[in-house]
Amino acid sequence: DVKVTQSSRYLVKRTGEKVFLECVQDMDHENMFWYRQDPGLGLRLIYFSYDVKMKEKGDIPEGYSVSREKKERFSLILESASTNQTSMYLCASRTPGTHLYEQYFGPGTRLTVT
Amino acid sequence: QKEVEQNSGPLSVPEGAIASLNCTYSDRGSQSFFWYRQYSGKSPELIMSIYSNGDKEDGRFTAQLNKASQYVSLLIRDSQPSDSATYLCAVKVGYQKVTFGTGTKLQVIP
């Protein structure tokens, strides 16, 4: 079974803090993703990485950055947290290929910025 | 027009009935389609993927794809209260990106 883990289930941070969200997968997947999920807006892609040290912006990258130094680990960084970044953050990974685009999600981190 | 559209529901069905969940998409070039189940407070869980026109069955679940009409549906037979969740439709758009619908909430009434 694919296992994707995230560093925290719940996190409370103050406005202006730098926040690190970590994601680790154990299936040697090359592609990893960060999404945020908000009521009524669904899942929105923040960034994704298709290999170590490679990254691409998703639909809503503003205010975020990412780091992928090792294949199994993909970090999301909130440079200066703001209240509008309060959300559920979901990491996912998948095997690449023309057909297999099935993504597997971690348990999520519910971040509250006060 | 949204890339992936779903009726938000809630869709209420009695236990034992067939639940039918629908999804439409805008990109005619889309080739891969997925259904995820998400329980409240949990992360999405992949339950079905479909790539070809027609039906794909897995246990009580059947995914149906009609590319000409640009819709994909999920049928859940013999619905159980444990099937109560939000069901997300996802579509591969372009080379790398998968776009998710906002989900349909299903309630199975005992």
Short mmCIF file of N, CA and C in Angstrom, two decimals, chain B:
data_model
loop_
_atom_site.label_atom_id
_atom_site.label_comp_id
_atom_site.label_asym_id
_atom_site.label_seq_id
_atom_site.Cartn_x
_atom_site.Cartn_y
_atom_site.Cartn_z
N GLN B 1 -16.87 28.73 -17.42
CA GLN B 1 -17.26 27.35 -17.12
C GLN B 1 -16.14 26.66 -16.35
N LYS B 2 -16.51 26.00 -15.26
CA LYS B 2 -15.51 25.28 -14.49
C LYS B 2 -15.01 24.09 -15.28
N GLU B 3 -13.75 23.72 -15.02
CA GLU B 3 -13.18 22.59 -15.75
C GLU B 3 -13.86 21.28 -15.38
N VAL B 4 -14.20 21.12 -14.11
CA VAL B 4 -14.85 19.92 -13.63
C VAL B 4 -16.02 20.35 -12.75
N GLU B 5 -17.21 19.89 -13.10
CA GLU B 5 -18.41 20.32 -12.37
C GLU B 5 -19.13 19.14 -11.76
N GLN B 6 -19.52 19.32 -10.52
CA GLN B 6 -20.33 18.33 -9.82
C GLN B 6 -21.44 19.05 -9.07
N ASN B 7 -22.56 18.38 -8.93
CA ASN B 7 -23.63 18.89 -8.08
C ASN B 7 -23.20 18.69 -6.63
N SER B 8 -23.27 19.77 -5.84
CA SER B 8 -22.74 19.68 -4.48
C SER B 8 -23.59 18.83 -3.55
N GLY B 9 -24.88 18.62 -3.94
CA GLY B 9 -25.74 17.81 -3.09
C GLY B 9 -26.25 18.61 -1.90
N PRO B 10 -26.66 17.95 -0.81
CA PRO B 10 -26.46 16.52 -0.60
C PRO B 10 -27.42 15.65 -1.42
N LEU B 11 -26.93 14.49 -1.81
CA LEU B 11 -27.72 13.47 -2.45
C LEU B 11 -28.09 12.46 -1.38
N SER B 12 -29.37 12.30 -1.14
CA SER B 12 -29.83 11.37 -0.11
C SER B 12 -30.47 10.15 -0.76
N VAL B 13 -30.01 8.99 -0.35
CA VAL B 13 -30.58 7.73 -0.86
C VAL B 13 -30.83 6.81 0.33
N PRO B 14 -31.85 5.96 0.23
CA PRO B 14 -32.08 4.99 1.31
C PRO B 14 -31.06 3.86 1.23
N GLU B 15 -30.80 3.27 2.36
CA GLU B 15 -29.90 2.13 2.42
C GLU B 15 -30.38 1.03 1.47
N GLY B 16 -29.43 0.45 0.72
CA GLY B 16 -29.76 -0.60 -0.22
C GLY B 16 -30.05 -0.11 -1.63
N ALA B 17 -30.25 1.18 -1.80
CA ALA B 17 -30.56 1.74 -3.12
C ALA B 17 -29.27 1.99 -3.90
N ILE B 18 -29.46 2.37 -5.17
CA ILE B 18 -28.32 2.75 -6.01
C ILE B 18 -28.13 4.26 -5.92
N ALA B 19 -26.91 4.67 -5.63
CA ALA B 19 -26.57 6.09 -5.63
C ALA B 19 -25.87 6.40 -6.95
N SER B 20 -26.30 7.47 -7.58
CA SER B 20 -25.73 7.87 -8.87
C SER B 20 -25.12 9.26 -8.76
N LEU B 21 -23.84 9.35 -8.97
CA LEU B 21 -23.11 10.61 -8.84
C LEU B 21 -22.57 11.00 -10.22
N ASN B 22 -22.74 12.25 -10.57
CA ASN B 22 -22.38 12.69 -11.91
C ASN B 22 -21.35 13.80 -11.91
N CYS B 23 -20.62 13.87 -13.01
CA CYS B 23 -19.55 14.84 -13.15
C CYS B 23 -19.42 15.19 -14.63
N THR B 24 -19.30 16.46 -14.95
CA THR B 24 -19.04 16.88 -16.32
C THR B 24 -17.72 17.63 -16.37
N TYR B 25 -17.08 17.59 -17.52
CA TYR B 25 -15.78 18.24 -17.65
C TYR B 25 -15.74 19.00 -18.98
N SER B 26 -14.88 19.98 -19.05
CA SER B 26 -14.90 20.89 -20.20
C SER B 26 -13.84 20.57 -21.26
N ASP B 27 -12.75 19.93 -20.88
CA ASP B 27 -11.66 19.71 -21.83
C ASP B 27 -11.87 18.41 -22.60
N ARG B 28 -12.15 18.54 -23.90
CA ARG B 28 -12.42 17.35 -24.71
C ARG B 28 -11.21 16.42 -24.82
N GLY B 29 -10.03 16.96 -24.58
CA GLY B 29 -8.82 16.15 -24.68
C GLY B 29 -8.52 15.33 -23.44
N SER B 30 -9.32 15.45 -22.40
CA SER B 30 -9.07 14.72 -21.16
C SER B 30 -9.12 13.22 -21.40
N GLN B 31 -8.21 12.51 -20.74
CA GLN B 31 -8.10 11.07 -21.01
C GLN B 31 -8.19 10.21 -19.77
N SER B 32 -8.00 10.80 -18.60
CA SER B 32 -7.98 10.00 -17.37
C SER B 32 -8.93 10.62 -16.37
N PHE B 33 -9.71 9.74 -15.71
CA PHE B 33 -10.79 10.22 -14.85
C PHE B 33 -10.78 9.40 -13.56
N PHE B 34 -11.06 10.07 -12.46
CA PHE B 34 -10.91 9.42 -11.16
C PHE B 34 -12.07 9.81 -10.26
N TRP B 35 -12.40 8.88 -9.38
CA TRP B 35 -13.35 9.16 -8.31
C TRP B 35 -12.64 8.94 -6.97
N TYR B 36 -12.77 9.94 -6.10
CA TYR B 36 -12.23 9.85 -4.75
C TYR B 36 -13.38 9.96 -3.77
N ARG B 37 -13.23 9.26 -2.67
CA ARG B 37 -14.17 9.36 -1.56
C ARG B 37 -13.48 10.09 -0.42
N GLN B 38 -14.18 11.03 0.19
CA GLN B 38 -13.61 11.79 1.29
C GLN B 38 -14.59 11.83 2.45
N TYR B 39 -14.22 11.18 3.53
CA TYR B 39 -15.02 11.28 4.76
C TYR B 39 -14.71 12.61 5.44
N SER B 40 -15.66 13.08 6.21
CA SER B 40 -15.52 14.36 6.88
C SER B 40 -14.26 14.39 7.75
N GLY B 41 -13.42 15.39 7.53
CA GLY B 41 -12.21 15.54 8.32
C GLY B 41 -11.04 14.67 7.88
N LYS B 42 -11.27 13.88 6.83
CA LYS B 42 -10.22 12.98 6.33
C LYS B 42 -9.75 13.42 4.95
N SER B 43 -8.70 12.76 4.47
CA SER B 43 -8.18 13.10 3.14
C SER B 43 -8.87 12.24 2.08
N PRO B 44 -8.81 12.67 0.81
CA PRO B 44 -9.44 11.88 -0.26
C PRO B 44 -8.78 10.53 -0.44
N GLU B 45 -9.61 9.55 -0.77
CA GLU B 45 -9.15 8.18 -0.98
C GLU B 45 -9.59 7.76 -2.38
N LEU B 46 -8.67 7.32 -3.20
CA LEU B 46 -8.99 6.90 -4.56
C LEU B 46 -9.83 5.62 -4.53
N ILE B 47 -10.99 5.65 -5.22
CA ILE B 47 -11.80 4.44 -5.28
C ILE B 47 -11.94 3.89 -6.69
N MET B 48 -11.87 4.74 -7.71
CA MET B 48 -12.01 4.25 -9.08
C MET B 48 -11.21 5.14 -10.02
N SER B 49 -10.67 4.54 -11.06
CA SER B 49 -10.10 5.29 -12.17
C SER B 49 -10.62 4.68 -13.45
N ILE B 50 -10.82 5.50 -14.46
CA ILE B 50 -11.34 5.01 -15.73
C ILE B 50 -10.72 5.80 -16.86
N TYR B 51 -10.38 5.09 -17.94
CA TYR B 51 -9.66 5.73 -19.05
C TYR B 51 -10.37 5.56 -20.39
N SER B 52 -11.24 4.55 -20.49
CA SER B 52 -11.89 4.25 -21.77
C SER B 52 -13.39 4.45 -21.64
N ASN B 53 -14.00 4.77 -22.75
CA ASN B 53 -15.46 4.87 -22.79
C ASN B 53 -16.11 3.57 -22.32
N GLY B 54 -17.22 3.72 -21.61
CA GLY B 54 -17.94 2.53 -21.17
C GLY B 54 -17.96 2.45 -19.66
N ASP B 55 -18.14 1.25 -19.17
CA ASP B 55 -18.28 0.99 -17.75
C ASP B 55 -17.08 0.25 -17.20
N LYS B 56 -16.76 0.56 -15.95
CA LYS B 56 -15.74 -0.19 -15.23
C LYS B 56 -16.30 -0.51 -13.85
N GLU B 57 -16.28 -1.79 -13.52
CA GLU B 57 -16.90 -2.22 -12.26
C GLU B 57 -15.84 -2.68 -11.28
N ASP B 58 -16.06 -2.35 -10.01
CA ASP B 58 -15.19 -2.82 -8.93
C ASP B 58 -16.06 -2.99 -7.70
N GLY B 59 -16.46 -4.24 -7.46
CA GLY B 59 -17.33 -4.49 -6.32
C GLY B 59 -18.67 -3.80 -6.49
N ARG B 60 -19.05 -3.01 -5.50
CA ARG B 60 -20.34 -2.29 -5.58
C ARG B 60 -20.25 -1.00 -6.39
N PHE B 61 -19.07 -0.66 -6.84
CA PHE B 61 -18.86 0.59 -7.56
C PHE B 61 -18.76 0.35 -9.07
N THR B 62 -19.41 1.22 -9.84
CA THR B 62 -19.27 1.21 -11.29
C THR B 62 -19.01 2.64 -11.75
N ALA B 63 -17.92 2.82 -12.48
CA ALA B 63 -17.65 4.11 -13.10
C ALA B 63 -18.07 4.03 -14.56
N GLN B 64 -18.70 5.10 -15.03
CA GLN B 64 -19.15 5.15 -16.41
C GLN B 64 -18.55 6.39 -17.07
N LEU B 65 -18.01 6.21 -18.26
CA LEU B 65 -17.39 7.33 -18.97
C LEU B 65 -18.01 7.48 -20.34
N ASN B 66 -18.38 8.69 -20.68
CA ASN B 66 -18.90 9.02 -22.01
C ASN B 66 -18.14 10.26 -22.50
N LYS B 67 -17.12 10.03 -23.28
CA LYS B 67 -16.27 11.14 -23.73
C LYS B 67 -17.00 12.05 -24.71
N ALA B 68 -17.88 11.50 -25.52
CA ALA B 68 -18.60 12.33 -26.49
C ALA B 68 -19.46 13.37 -25.78
N SER B 69 -20.07 12.96 -24.66
CA SER B 69 -20.92 13.87 -23.89
C SER B 69 -20.16 14.54 -22.76
N GLN B 70 -18.91 14.17 -22.58
CA GLN B 70 -18.03 14.78 -21.57
C GLN B 70 -18.59 14.64 -20.16
N TYR B 71 -19.02 13.42 -19.85
CA TYR B 71 -19.41 13.20 -18.46
C TYR B 71 -18.88 11.85 -17.98
N VAL B 72 -18.71 11.82 -16.69
CA VAL B 72 -18.30 10.59 -16.02
C VAL B 72 -19.18 10.45 -14.79
N SER B 73 -19.60 9.23 -14.51
CA SER B 73 -20.49 9.02 -13.38
C SER B 73 -19.99 7.86 -12.52
N LEU B 74 -20.47 7.84 -11.31
CA LEU B 74 -20.16 6.77 -10.37
C LEU B 74 -21.46 6.23 -9.81
N LEU B 75 -21.66 4.93 -9.96
CA LEU B 75 -22.83 4.26 -9.38
C LEU B 75 -22.37 3.44 -8.18
N ILE B 76 -23.10 3.57 -7.11
CA ILE B 76 -22.83 2.76 -5.92
C ILE B 76 -24.06 1.89 -5.69
N ARG B 77 -23.90 0.60 -5.86
CA ARG B 77 -25.04 -0.32 -5.66
C ARG B 77 -25.12 -0.71 -4.19
N ASP B 78 -26.33 -1.08 -3.78
CA ASP B 78 -26.55 -1.53 -2.40
C ASP B 78 -25.89 -0.55 -1.41
N SER B 79 -26.26 0.70 -1.53
CA SER B 79 -25.64 1.75 -0.71
C SER B 79 -25.75 1.44 0.78
N GLN B 80 -24.67 1.72 1.48
CA GLN B 80 -24.60 1.49 2.92
C GLN B 80 -24.38 2.82 3.65
N PRO B 81 -24.79 2.92 4.89
CA PRO B 81 -24.51 4.15 5.64
C PRO B 81 -23.03 4.52 5.64
N SER B 82 -22.16 3.52 5.58
CA SER B 82 -20.72 3.78 5.56
C SER B 82 -20.26 4.43 4.25
N ASP B 83 -21.14 4.45 3.25
CA ASP B 83 -20.82 5.14 1.98
C ASP B 83 -21.06 6.64 2.08
N SER B 84 -21.67 7.08 3.17
CA SER B 84 -21.94 8.51 3.35
C SER B 84 -20.62 9.26 3.42
N ALA B 85 -20.40 10.13 2.47
CA ALA B 85 -19.13 10.84 2.33
C ALA B 85 -19.29 11.85 1.21
N THR B 86 -18.24 12.61 0.96
CA THR B 86 -18.21 13.48 -0.22
C THR B 86 -17.39 12.78 -1.29
N TYR B 87 -17.93 12.76 -2.50
CA TYR B 87 -17.27 12.07 -3.62
C TYR B 87 -16.73 13.13 -4.59
N LEU B 88 -15.43 13.05 -4.81
CA LEU B 88 -14.74 14.01 -5.67
C LEU B 88 -14.45 13.38 -7.02
N CYS B 89 -14.82 14.09 -8.05
CA CYS B 89 -14.47 13.69 -9.42
C CYS B 89 -13.18 14.43 -9.78
N ALA B 90 -12.26 13.73 -10.44
CA ALA B 90 -11.00 14.37 -10.84
C ALA B 90 -10.70 13.99 -12.28
N VAL B 91 -10.16 14.93 -13.01
CA VAL B 91 -9.90 14.75 -14.44
C VAL B 91 -8.48 15.20 -14.75
N LYS B 92 -7.77 14.37 -15.48
CA LYS B 92 -6.42 14.77 -15.91
C LYS B 92 -6.57 15.74 -17.07
N VAL B 93 -6.02 16.93 -16.86
CA VAL B 93 -6.12 17.99 -17.86
C VAL B 93 -4.72 18.35 -18.28
N GLY B 94 -4.40 18.17 -19.56
CA GLY B 94 -3.06 18.50 -20.00
C GLY B 94 -2.05 17.44 -19.61
N TYR B 95 -0.78 17.83 -19.55
CA TYR B 95 0.28 16.85 -19.39
C TYR B 95 0.42 16.33 -17.97
N GLN B 96 0.37 17.23 -17.00
CA GLN B 96 0.65 16.80 -15.63
C GLN B 96 -0.50 17.04 -14.65
N LYS B 97 -1.40 17.92 -14.99
CA LYS B 97 -2.32 18.44 -14.00
C LYS B 97 -3.58 17.60 -13.89
N VAL B 98 -4.03 17.41 -12.66
CA VAL B 98 -5.32 16.79 -12.40
C VAL B 98 -6.19 17.84 -11.72
N THR B 99 -7.37 18.06 -12.27
CA THR B 99 -8.29 19.05 -11.70
C THR B 99 -9.42 18.33 -11.00
N PHE B 100 -9.74 18.81 -9.80
CA PHE B 100 -10.79 18.19 -8.99
C PHE B 100 -12.06 19.01 -9.04
N GLY B 101 -13.19 18.33 -9.02
CA GLY B 101 -14.45 19.00 -8.78
C GLY B 101 -14.58 19.31 -7.30
N THR B 102 -15.62 20.06 -6.96
CA THR B 102 -15.80 20.45 -5.56
C THR B 102 -16.50 19.38 -4.74
N GLY B 103 -16.97 18.32 -5.41
CA GLY B 103 -17.50 17.18 -4.67
C GLY B 103 -19.00 17.16 -4.52
N THR B 104 -19.55 15.97 -4.43
CA THR B 104 -20.97 15.75 -4.14
C THR B 104 -21.06 15.02 -2.80
N LYS B 105 -21.85 15.59 -1.90
CA LYS B 105 -22.04 14.95 -0.61
C LYS B 105 -23.15 13.91 -0.72
N LEU B 106 -22.85 12.70 -0.33
CA LEU B 106 -23.81 11.61 -0.36
C LEU B 106 -24.21 11.24 1.06
N GLN B 107 -25.52 11.14 1.28
CA GLN B 107 -26.04 10.67 2.56
C GLN B 107 -26.86 9.42 2.32
N VAL B 108 -26.49 8.34 2.97
CA VAL B 108 -27.24 7.10 2.86
C VAL B 108 -28.05 6.95 4.14
N ILE B 109 -29.35 6.93 3.98
CA ILE B 109 -30.27 6.93 5.13
C ILE B 109 -30.60 5.49 5.52
N PRO B 110 -30.31 5.12 6.78
CA PRO B 110 -30.60 3.73 7.22
C PRO B 110 -32.09 3.44 7.21
#
